[in-house]
Short mmCIF file of N, CA, C and O in Angstrom, two decimals:
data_model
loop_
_atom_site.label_atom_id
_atom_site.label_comp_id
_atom_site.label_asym_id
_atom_site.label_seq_id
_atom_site.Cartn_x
_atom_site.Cartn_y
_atom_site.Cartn_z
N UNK G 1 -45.75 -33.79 -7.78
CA UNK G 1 -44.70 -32.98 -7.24
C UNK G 1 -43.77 -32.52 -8.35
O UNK G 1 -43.37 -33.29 -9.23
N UNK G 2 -43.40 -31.11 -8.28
CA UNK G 2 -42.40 -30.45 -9.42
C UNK G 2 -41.03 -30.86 -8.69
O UNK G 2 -40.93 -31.26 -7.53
N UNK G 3 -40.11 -30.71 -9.50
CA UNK G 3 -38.81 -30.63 -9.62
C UNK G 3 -38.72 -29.26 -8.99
O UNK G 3 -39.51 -28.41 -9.41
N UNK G 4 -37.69 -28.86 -7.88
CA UNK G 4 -37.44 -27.53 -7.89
C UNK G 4 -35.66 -27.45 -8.44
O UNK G 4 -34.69 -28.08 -8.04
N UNK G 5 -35.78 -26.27 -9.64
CA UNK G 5 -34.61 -26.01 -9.89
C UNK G 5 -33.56 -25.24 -9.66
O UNK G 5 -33.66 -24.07 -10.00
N UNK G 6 -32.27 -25.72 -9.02
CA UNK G 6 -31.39 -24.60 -7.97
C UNK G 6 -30.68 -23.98 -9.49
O UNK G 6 -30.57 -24.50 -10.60
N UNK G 7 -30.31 -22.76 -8.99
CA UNK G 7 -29.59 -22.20 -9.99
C UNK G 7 -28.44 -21.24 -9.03
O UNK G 7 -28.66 -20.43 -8.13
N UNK G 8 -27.34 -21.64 -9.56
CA UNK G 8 -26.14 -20.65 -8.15
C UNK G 8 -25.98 -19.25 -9.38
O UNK G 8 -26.54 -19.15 -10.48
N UNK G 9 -25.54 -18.82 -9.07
CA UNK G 9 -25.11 -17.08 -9.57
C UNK G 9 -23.35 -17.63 -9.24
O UNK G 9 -22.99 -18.38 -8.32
N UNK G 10 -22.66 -17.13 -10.09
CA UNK G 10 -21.51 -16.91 -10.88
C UNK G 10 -20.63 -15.44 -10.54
O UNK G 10 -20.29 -14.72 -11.47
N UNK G 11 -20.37 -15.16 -9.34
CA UNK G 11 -19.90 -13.84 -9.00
C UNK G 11 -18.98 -13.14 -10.35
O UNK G 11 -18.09 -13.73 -10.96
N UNK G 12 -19.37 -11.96 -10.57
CA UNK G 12 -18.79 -11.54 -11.43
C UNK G 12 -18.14 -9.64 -10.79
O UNK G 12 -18.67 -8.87 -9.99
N UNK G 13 -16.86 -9.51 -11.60
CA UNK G 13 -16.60 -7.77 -10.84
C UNK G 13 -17.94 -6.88 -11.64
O UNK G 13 -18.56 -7.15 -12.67
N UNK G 14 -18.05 -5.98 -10.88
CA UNK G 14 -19.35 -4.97 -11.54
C UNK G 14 -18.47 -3.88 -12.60
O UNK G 14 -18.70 -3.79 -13.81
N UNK G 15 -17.50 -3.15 -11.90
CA UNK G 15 -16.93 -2.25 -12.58
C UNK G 15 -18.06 -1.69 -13.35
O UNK G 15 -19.17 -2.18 -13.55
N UNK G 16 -17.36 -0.13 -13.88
CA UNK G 16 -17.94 0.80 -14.10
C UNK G 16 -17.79 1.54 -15.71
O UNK G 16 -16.88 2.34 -15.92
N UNK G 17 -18.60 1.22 -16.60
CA UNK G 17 -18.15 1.65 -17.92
C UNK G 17 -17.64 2.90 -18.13
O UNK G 17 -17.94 3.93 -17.53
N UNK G 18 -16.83 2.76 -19.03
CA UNK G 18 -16.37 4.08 -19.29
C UNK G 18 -16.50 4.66 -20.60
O UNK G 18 -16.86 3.85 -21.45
N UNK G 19 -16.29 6.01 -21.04
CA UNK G 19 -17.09 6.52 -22.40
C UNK G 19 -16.41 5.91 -23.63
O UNK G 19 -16.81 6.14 -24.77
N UNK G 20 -15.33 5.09 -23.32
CA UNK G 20 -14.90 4.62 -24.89
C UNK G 20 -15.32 2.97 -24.86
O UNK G 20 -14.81 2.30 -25.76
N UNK G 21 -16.11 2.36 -24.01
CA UNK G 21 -16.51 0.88 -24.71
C UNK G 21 -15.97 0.28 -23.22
O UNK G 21 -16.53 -0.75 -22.85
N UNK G 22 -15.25 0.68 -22.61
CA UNK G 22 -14.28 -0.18 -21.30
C UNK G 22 -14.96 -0.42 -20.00
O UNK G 22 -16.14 -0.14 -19.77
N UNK G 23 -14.53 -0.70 -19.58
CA UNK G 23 -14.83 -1.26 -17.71
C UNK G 23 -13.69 -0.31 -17.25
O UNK G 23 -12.75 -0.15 -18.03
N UNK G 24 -13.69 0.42 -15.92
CA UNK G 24 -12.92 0.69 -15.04
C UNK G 24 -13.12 -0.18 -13.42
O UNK G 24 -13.90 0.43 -12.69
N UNK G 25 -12.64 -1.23 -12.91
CA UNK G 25 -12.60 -1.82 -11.78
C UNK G 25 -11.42 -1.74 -10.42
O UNK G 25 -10.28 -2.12 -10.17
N UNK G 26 -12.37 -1.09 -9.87
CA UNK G 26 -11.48 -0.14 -8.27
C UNK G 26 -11.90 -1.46 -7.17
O UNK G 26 -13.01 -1.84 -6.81
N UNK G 27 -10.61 -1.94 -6.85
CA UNK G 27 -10.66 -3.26 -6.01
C UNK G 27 -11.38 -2.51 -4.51
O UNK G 27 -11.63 -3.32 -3.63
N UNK G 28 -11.63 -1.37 -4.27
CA UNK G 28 -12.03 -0.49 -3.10
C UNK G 28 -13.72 -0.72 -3.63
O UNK G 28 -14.47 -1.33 -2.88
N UNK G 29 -13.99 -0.45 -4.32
CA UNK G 29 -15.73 -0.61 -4.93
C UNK G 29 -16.12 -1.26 -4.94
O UNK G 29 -17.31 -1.27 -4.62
N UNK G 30 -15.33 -2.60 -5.41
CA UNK G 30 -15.81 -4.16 -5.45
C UNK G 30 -16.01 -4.71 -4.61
O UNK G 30 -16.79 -5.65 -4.70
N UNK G 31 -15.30 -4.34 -3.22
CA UNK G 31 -15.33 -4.92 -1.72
C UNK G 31 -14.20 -6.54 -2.12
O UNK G 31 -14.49 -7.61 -1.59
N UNK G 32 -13.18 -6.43 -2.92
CA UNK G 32 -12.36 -7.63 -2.75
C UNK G 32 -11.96 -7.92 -1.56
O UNK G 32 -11.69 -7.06 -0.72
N UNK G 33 -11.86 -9.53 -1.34
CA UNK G 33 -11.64 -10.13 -0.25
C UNK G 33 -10.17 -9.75 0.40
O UNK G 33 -9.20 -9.28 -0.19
N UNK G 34 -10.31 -10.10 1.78
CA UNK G 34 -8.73 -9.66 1.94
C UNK G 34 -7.54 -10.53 1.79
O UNK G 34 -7.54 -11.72 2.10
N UNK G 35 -6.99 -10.19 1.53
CA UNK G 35 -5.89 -11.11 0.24
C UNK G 35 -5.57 -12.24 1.47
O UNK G 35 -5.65 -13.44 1.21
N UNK G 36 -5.14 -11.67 3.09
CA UNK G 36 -4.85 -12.54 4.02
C UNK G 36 -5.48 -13.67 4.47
O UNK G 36 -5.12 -14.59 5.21
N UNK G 37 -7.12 -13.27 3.51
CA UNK G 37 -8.07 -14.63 4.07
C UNK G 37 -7.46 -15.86 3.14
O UNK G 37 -7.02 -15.63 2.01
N UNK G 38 -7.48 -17.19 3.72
CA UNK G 38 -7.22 -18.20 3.08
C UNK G 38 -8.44 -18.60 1.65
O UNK G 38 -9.57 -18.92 2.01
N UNK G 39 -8.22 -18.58 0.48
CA UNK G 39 -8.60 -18.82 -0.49
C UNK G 39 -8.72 -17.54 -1.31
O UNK G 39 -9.24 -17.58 -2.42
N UNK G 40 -8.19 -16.28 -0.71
CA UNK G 40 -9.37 -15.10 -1.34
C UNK G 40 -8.28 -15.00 -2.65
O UNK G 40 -8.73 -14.18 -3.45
N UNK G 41 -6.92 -15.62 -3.13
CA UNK G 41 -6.13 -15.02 -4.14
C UNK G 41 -6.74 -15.94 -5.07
O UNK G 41 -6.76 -15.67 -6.27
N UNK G 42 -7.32 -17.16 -4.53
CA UNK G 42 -7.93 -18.14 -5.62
C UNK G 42 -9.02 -17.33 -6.20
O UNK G 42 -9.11 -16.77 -7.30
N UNK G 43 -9.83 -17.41 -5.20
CA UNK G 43 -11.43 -16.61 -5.54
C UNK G 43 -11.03 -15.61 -6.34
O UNK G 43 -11.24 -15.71 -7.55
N UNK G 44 -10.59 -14.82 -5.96
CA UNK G 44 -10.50 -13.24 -6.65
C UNK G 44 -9.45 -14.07 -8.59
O UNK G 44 -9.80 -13.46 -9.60
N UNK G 45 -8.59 -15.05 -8.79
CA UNK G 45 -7.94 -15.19 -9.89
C UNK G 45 -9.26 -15.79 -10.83
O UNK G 45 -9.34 -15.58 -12.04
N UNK G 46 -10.46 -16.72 -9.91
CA UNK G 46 -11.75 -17.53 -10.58
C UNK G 46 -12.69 -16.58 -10.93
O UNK G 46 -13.45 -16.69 -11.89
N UNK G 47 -12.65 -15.44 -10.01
CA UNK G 47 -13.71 -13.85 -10.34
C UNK G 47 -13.53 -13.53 -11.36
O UNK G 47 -14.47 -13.62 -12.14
N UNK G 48 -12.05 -12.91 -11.90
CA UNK G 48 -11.26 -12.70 -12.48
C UNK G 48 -11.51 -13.18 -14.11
O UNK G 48 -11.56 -12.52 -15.15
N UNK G 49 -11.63 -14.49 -13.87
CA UNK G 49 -11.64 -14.96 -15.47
C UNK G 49 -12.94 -15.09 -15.71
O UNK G 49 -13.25 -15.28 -16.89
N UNK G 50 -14.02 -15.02 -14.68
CA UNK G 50 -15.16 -15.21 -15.27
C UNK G 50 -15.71 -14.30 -15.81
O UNK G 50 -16.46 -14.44 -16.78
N UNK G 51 -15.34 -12.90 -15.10
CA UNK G 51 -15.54 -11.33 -15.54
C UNK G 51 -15.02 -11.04 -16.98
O UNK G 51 -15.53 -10.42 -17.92
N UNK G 52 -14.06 -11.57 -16.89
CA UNK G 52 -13.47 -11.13 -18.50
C UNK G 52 -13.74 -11.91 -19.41
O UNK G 52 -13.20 -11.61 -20.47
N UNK G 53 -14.70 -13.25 -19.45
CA UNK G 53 -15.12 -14.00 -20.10
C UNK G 53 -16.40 -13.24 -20.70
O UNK G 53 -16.58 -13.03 -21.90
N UNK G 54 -17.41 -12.79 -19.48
CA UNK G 54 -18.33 -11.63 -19.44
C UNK G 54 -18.48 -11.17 -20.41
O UNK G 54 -19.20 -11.44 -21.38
N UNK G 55 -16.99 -9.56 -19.94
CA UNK G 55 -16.62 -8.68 -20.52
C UNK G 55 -16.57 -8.67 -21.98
O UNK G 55 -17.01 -7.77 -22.70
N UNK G 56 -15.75 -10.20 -22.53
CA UNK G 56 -15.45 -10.27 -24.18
C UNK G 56 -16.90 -10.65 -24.47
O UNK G 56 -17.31 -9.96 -25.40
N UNK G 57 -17.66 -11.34 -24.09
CA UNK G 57 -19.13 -11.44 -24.86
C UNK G 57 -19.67 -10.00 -25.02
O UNK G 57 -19.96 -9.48 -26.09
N UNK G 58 -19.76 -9.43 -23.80
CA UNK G 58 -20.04 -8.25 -24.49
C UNK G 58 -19.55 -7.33 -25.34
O UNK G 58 -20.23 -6.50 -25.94
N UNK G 59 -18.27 -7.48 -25.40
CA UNK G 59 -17.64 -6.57 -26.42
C UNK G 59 -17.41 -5.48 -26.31
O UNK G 59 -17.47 -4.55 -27.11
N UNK G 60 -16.95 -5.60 -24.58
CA UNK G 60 -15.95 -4.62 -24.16
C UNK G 60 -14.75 -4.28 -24.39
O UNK G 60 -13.74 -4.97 -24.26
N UNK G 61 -14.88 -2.88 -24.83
CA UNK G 61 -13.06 -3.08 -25.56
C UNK G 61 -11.88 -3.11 -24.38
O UNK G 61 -10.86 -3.78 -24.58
N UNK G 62 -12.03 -2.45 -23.33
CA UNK G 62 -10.66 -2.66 -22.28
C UNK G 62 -11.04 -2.66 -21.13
O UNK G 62 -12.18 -2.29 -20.85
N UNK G 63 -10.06 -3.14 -20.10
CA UNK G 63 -10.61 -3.05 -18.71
C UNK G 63 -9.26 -2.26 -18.09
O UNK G 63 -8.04 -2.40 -18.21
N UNK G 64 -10.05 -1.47 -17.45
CA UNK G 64 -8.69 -0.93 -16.06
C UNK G 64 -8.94 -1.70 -14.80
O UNK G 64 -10.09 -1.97 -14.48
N UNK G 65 -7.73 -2.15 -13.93
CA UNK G 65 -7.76 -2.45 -12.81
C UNK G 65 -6.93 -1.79 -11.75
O UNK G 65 -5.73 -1.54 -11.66
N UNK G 66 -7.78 -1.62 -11.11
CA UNK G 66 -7.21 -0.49 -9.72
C UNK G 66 -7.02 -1.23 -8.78
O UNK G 66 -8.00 -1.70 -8.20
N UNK G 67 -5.24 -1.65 -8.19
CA UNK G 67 -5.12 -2.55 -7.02
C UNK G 67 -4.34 -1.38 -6.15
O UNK G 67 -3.47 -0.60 -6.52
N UNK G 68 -5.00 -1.54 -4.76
CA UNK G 68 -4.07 -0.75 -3.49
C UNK G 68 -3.23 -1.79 -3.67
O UNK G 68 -3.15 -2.78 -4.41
N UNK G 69 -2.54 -1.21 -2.66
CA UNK G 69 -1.03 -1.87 -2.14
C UNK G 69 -1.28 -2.70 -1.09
O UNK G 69 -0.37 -3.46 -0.75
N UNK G 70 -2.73 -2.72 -0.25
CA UNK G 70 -2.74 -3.63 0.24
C UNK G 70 -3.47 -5.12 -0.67
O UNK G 70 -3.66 -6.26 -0.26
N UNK G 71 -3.66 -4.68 -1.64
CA UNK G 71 -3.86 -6.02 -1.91
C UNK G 71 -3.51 -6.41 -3.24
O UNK G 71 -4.15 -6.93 -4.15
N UNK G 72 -1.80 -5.88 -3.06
CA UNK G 72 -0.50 -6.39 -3.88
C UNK G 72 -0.60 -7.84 -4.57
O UNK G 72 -0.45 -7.97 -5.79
N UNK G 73 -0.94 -9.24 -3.45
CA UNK G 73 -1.34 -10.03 -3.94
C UNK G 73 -1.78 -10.43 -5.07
O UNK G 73 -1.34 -11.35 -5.76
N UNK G 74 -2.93 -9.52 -5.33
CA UNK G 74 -3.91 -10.10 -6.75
C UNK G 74 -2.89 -9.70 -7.79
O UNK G 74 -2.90 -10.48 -8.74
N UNK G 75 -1.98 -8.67 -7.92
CA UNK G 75 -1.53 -8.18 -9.45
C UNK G 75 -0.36 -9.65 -10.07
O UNK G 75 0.53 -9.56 -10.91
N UNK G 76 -0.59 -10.31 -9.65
CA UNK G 76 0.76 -11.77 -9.99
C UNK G 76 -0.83 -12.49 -10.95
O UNK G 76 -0.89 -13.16 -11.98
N UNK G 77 -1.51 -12.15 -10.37
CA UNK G 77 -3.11 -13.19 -10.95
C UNK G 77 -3.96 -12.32 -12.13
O UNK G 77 -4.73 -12.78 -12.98
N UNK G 78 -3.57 -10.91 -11.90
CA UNK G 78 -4.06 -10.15 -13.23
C UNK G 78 -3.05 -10.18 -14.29
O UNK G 78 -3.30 -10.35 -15.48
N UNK G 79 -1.89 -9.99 -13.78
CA UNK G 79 -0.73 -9.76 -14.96
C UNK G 79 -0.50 -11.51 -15.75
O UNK G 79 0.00 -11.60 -16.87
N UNK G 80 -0.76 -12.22 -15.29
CA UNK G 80 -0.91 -13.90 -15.34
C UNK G 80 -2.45 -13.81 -16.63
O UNK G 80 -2.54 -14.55 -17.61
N UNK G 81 -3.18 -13.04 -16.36
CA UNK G 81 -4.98 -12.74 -17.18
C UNK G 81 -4.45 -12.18 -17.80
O UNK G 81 -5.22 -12.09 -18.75
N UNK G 82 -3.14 -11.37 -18.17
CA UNK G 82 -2.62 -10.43 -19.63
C UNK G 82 -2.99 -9.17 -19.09
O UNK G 82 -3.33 -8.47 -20.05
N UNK G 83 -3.09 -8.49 -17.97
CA UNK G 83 -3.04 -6.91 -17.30
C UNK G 83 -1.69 -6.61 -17.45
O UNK G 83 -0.87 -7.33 -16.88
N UNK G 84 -1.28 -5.53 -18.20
CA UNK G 84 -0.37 -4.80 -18.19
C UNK G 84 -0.35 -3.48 -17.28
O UNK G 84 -1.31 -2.71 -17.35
N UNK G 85 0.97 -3.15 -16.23
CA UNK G 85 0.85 -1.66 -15.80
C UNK G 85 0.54 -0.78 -16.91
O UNK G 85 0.92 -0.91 -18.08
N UNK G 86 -0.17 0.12 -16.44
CA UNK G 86 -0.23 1.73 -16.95
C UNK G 86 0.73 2.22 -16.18
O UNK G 86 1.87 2.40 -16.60
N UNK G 87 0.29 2.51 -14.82
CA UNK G 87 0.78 3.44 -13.64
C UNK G 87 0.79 3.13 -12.81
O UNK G 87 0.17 2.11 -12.52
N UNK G 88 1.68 4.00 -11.67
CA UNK G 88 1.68 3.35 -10.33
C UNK G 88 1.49 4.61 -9.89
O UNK G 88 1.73 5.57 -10.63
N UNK G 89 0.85 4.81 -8.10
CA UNK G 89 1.27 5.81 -7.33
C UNK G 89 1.42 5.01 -6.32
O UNK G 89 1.46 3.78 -6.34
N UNK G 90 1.53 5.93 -5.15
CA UNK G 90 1.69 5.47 -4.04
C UNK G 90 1.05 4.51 -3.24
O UNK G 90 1.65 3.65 -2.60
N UNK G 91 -0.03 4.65 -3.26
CA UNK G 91 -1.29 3.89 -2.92
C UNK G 91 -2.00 2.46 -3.76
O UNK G 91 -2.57 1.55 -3.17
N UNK G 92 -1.82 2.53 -5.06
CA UNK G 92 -2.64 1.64 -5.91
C UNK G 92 -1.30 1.67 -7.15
O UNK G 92 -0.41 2.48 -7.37
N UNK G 93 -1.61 0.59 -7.68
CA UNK G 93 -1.26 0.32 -9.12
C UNK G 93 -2.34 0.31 -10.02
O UNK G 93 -3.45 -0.05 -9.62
N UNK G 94 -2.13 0.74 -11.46
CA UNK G 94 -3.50 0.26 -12.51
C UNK G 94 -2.98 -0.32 -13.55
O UNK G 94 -2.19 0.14 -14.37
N UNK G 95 -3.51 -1.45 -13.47
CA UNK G 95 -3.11 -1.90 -14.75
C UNK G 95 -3.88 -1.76 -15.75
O UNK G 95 -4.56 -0.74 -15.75
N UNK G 96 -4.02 -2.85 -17.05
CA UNK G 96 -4.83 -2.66 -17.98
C UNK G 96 -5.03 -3.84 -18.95
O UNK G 96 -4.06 -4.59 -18.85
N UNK G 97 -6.15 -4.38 -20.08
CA UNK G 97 -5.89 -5.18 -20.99
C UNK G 97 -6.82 -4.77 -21.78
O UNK G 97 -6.97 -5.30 -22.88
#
C-alpha cells in the first residue's frame, strides 16, 4: 500500500498584470468575501500576505488595490501590508505599494 499525499492549495489574489511589471487587484474580480461574514477580514488580511509574498518572488514591481466602499473593512488590513492611497472616488478607493 502507497502513502497517499494531501497537498491543500494556498489561496492566493489573481490580479491582473499590468504593462510596467505590476499587479492591478479589483476586490469586484476577485469575488472577496463579504466583509460582514465572520472571519472574512482575517481571511482576506492571510490572502493578503500570502499574495504579496507571491508577488515579491516574482518580482513584481507594484500592486494596485481596488476596494468599494462596501468593503471599507479590508483597507485598515492593506494600509497595515504598507498600501498607500493613490485615489479615492465615490465608489472605491485605490491604494498602492
Amino acid at each position: 500500500m502507497g502513502s497517499t499525499a494531501t497537498t491543500t492549495t494556498t489561496p492566493t489574489l489573481r490580479g491582473n498584470a499590468d504593462r510596467y511589471g505590476g499587479v492591478i487587484v479589483d476586490d469586484d474580480a476577485e469575488g472577496f468575501p463579504d466583509e460582514t461574514r465572520v472571519g472574512a477580514v482575517e481571511e482576506f488580511e492571510e490572502t493578503l500576505a500570502r499574495s504579496l509574498d507571491a508577488w515579491r518572488a516574482e518580482g513584481v514591481r507594484g500592486v494596485w488595490l481596488k476596494l468599494r466602499t462596501a468593503r471599507a473593512a479590508y483597507v485598515p488590513v492593506a494600509t497595515t501590508a504598507g498600501f498607500e492611497f493613490h485615489h479615492a472616488e465615490r465608489e472605491y478607493v485605490m491604494l498602492t505599494k
